[in-house]
mmCIF file of C-alpha atoms in Angstrom:
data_model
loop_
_atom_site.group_PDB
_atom_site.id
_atom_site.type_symbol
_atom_site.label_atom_id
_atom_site.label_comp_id
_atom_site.label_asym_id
_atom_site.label_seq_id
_atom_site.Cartn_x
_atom_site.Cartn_y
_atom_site.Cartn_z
ATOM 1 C CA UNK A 1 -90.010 62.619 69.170
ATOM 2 C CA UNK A 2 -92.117 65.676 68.401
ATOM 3 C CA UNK A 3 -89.799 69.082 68.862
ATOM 4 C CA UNK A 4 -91.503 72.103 68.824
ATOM 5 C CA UNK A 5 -90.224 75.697 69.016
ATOM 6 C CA UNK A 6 -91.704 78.228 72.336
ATOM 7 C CA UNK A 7 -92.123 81.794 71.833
ATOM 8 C CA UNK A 8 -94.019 83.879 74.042
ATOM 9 C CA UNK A 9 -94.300 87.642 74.045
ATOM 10 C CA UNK A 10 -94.731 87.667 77.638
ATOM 11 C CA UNK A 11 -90.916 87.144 78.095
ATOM 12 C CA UNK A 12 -88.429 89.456 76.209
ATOM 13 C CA UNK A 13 -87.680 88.814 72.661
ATOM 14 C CA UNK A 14 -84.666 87.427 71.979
ATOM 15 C CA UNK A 15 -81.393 89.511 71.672
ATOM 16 C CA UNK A 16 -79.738 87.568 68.919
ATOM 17 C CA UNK A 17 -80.570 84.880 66.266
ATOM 18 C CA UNK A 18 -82.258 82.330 68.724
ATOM 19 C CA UNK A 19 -85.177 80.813 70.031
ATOM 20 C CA UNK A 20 -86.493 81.557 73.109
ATOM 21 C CA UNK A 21 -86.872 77.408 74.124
ATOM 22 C CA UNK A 22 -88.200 74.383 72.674
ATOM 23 C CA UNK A 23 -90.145 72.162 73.761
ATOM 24 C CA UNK A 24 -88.441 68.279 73.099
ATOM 25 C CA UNK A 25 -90.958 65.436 74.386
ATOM 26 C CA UNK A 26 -91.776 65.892 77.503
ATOM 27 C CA UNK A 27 -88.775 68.179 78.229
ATOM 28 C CA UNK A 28 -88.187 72.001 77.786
ATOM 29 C CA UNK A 29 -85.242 73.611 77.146
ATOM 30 C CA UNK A 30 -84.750 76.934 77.337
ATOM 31 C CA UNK A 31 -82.279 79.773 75.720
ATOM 32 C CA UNK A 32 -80.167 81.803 78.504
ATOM 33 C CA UNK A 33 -83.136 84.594 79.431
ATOM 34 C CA UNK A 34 -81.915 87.991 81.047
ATOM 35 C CA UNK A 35 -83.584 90.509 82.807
ATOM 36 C CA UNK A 36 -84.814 92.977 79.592
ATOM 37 C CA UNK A 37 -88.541 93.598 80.175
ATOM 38 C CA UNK A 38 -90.885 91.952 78.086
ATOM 39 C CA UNK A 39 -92.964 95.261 77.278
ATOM 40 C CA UNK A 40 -90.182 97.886 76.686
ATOM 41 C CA UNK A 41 -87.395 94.952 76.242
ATOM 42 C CA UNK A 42 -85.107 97.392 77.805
ATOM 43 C CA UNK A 43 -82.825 96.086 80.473
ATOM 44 C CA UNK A 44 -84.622 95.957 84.056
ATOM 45 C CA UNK A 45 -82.475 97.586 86.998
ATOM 46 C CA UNK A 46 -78.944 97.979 85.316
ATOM 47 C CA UNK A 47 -76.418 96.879 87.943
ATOM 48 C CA UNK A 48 -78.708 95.483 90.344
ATOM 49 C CA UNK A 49 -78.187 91.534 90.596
ATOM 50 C CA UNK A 50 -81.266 90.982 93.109
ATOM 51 C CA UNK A 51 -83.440 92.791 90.995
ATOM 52 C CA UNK A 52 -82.010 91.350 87.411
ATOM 53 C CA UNK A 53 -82.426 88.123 89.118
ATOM 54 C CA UNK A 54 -86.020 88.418 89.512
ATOM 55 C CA UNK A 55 -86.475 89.458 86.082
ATOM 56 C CA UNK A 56 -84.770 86.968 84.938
ATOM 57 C CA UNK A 57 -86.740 84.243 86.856
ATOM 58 C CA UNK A 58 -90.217 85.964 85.926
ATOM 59 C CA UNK A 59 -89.323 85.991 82.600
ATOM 60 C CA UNK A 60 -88.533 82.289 82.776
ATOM 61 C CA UNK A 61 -91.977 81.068 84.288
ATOM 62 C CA UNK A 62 -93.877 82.805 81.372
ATOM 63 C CA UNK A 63 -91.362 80.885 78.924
ATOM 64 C CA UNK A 64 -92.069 77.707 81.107
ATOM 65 C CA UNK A 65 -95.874 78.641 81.106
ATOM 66 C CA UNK A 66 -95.759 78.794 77.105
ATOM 67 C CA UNK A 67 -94.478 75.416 77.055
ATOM 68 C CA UNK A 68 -96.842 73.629 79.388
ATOM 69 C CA UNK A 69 -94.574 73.731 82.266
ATOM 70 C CA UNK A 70 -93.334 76.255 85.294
ATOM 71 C CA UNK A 71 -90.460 77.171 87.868
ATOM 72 C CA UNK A 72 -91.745 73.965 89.861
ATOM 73 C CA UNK A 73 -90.719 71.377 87.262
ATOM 74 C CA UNK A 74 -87.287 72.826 86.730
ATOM 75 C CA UNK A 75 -84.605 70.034 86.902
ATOM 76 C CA UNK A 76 -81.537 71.791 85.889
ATOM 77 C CA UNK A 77 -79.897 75.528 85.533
ATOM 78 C CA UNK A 78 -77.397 77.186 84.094
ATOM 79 C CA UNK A 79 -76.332 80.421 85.376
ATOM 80 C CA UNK A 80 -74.168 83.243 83.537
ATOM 81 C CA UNK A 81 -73.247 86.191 86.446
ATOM 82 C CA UNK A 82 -71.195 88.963 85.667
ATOM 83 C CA UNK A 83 -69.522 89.056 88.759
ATOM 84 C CA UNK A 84 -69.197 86.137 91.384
ATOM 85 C CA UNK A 85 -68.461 88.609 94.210
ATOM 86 C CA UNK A 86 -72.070 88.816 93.819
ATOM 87 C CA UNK A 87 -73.165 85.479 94.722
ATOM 88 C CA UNK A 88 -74.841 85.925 97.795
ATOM 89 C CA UNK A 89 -77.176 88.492 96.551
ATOM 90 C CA UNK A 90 -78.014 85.988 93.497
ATOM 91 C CA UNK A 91 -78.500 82.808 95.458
ATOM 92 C CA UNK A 92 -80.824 85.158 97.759
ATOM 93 C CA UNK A 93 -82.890 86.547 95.529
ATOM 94 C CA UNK A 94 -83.247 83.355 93.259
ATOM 95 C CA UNK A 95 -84.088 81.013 96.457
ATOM 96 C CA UNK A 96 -87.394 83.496 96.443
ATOM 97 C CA UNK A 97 -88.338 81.223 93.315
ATOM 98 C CA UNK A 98 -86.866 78.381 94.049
ATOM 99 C CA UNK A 99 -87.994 77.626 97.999
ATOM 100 C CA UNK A 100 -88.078 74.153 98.175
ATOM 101 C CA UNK A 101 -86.118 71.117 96.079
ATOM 102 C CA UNK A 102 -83.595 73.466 93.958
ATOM 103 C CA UNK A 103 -83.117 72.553 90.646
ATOM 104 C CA UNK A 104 -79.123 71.220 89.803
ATOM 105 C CA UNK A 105 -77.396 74.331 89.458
ATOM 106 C CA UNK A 106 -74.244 75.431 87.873
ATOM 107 C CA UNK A 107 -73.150 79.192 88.541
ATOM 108 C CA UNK A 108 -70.144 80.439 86.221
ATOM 109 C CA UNK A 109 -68.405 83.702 85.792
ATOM 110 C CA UNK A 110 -68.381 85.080 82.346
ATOM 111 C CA UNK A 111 -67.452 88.483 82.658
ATOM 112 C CA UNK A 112 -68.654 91.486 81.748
ATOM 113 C CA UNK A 113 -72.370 91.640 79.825
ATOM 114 C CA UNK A 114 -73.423 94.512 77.651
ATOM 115 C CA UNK A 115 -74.778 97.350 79.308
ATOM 116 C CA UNK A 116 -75.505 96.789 82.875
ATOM 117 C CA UNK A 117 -76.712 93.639 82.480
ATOM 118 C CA UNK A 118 -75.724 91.511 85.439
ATOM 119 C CA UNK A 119 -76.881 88.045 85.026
ATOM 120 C CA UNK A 120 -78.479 85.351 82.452
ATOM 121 C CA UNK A 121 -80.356 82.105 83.214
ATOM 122 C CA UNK A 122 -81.173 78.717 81.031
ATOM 123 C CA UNK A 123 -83.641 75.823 82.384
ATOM 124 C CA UNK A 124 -84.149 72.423 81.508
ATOM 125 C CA UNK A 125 -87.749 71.433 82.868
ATOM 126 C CA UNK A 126 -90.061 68.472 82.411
ATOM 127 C CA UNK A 127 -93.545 69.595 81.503
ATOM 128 C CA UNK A 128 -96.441 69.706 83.983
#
């Protein structure tokens, strides 16, 4: 099965020694994506999970995009928050992207991120 590696300067770069996703088959899988800006790759709206959440989301389509797929064939997420008081202003803000048939879903609470940063996001998506 062909595996090849996504990178895409419309999405931040990554914050570590990663990949942004690959691209397995027909399947795409990508790294946790947070809400830095792809220009500036600073941190978008410190403290703010509705607007991180969007961020985080746009950021994933143009990773998706790279890879021959988008938000619509997500299957499966993965989501990091930094505080599950928070929920409700999450799920809010990421039904916005996700109107209709939700991908799976697990939400977990890790704790506290680095410097503001409220929330992180990975995708597993079949390609268009």
């Amino acid at each position: 099965m062909k595996t090849e590696k996504i990178t895409t300067k419309k999405a931040p770069e990554p914050g570590g020694w990663y990949s942004q996703a690959f691209r397995v088959g027909d399947l795409v899988y990508t790294a946790g994506v947070t809400a830095h800006d792809p220009v500036t790759q600073q941190l978008a709206a410190p403290g703010d999970m509705a607007q991180q959440t969007r961020q985080v989301l746009r950021n994933l389509e143009q990773i998706l995009l790279e890879a021959g797929s988008d938000l619509e064939h997500v299957f499966k997420t993965l989501v990091f928050v930094a505080d599950i008081d928070q929920f409700d202003v999450f799920n809010e803000a990421y039904k916005e992207f996700f109107p209709e048939n939700p991908p799976a879903r697990s939400t977990m609470e890790i704790g506290k991120f680095k410097n503001g940063m409220m929330i992180e996001i990975e995708a597993i998506a079949t390609v268009r």
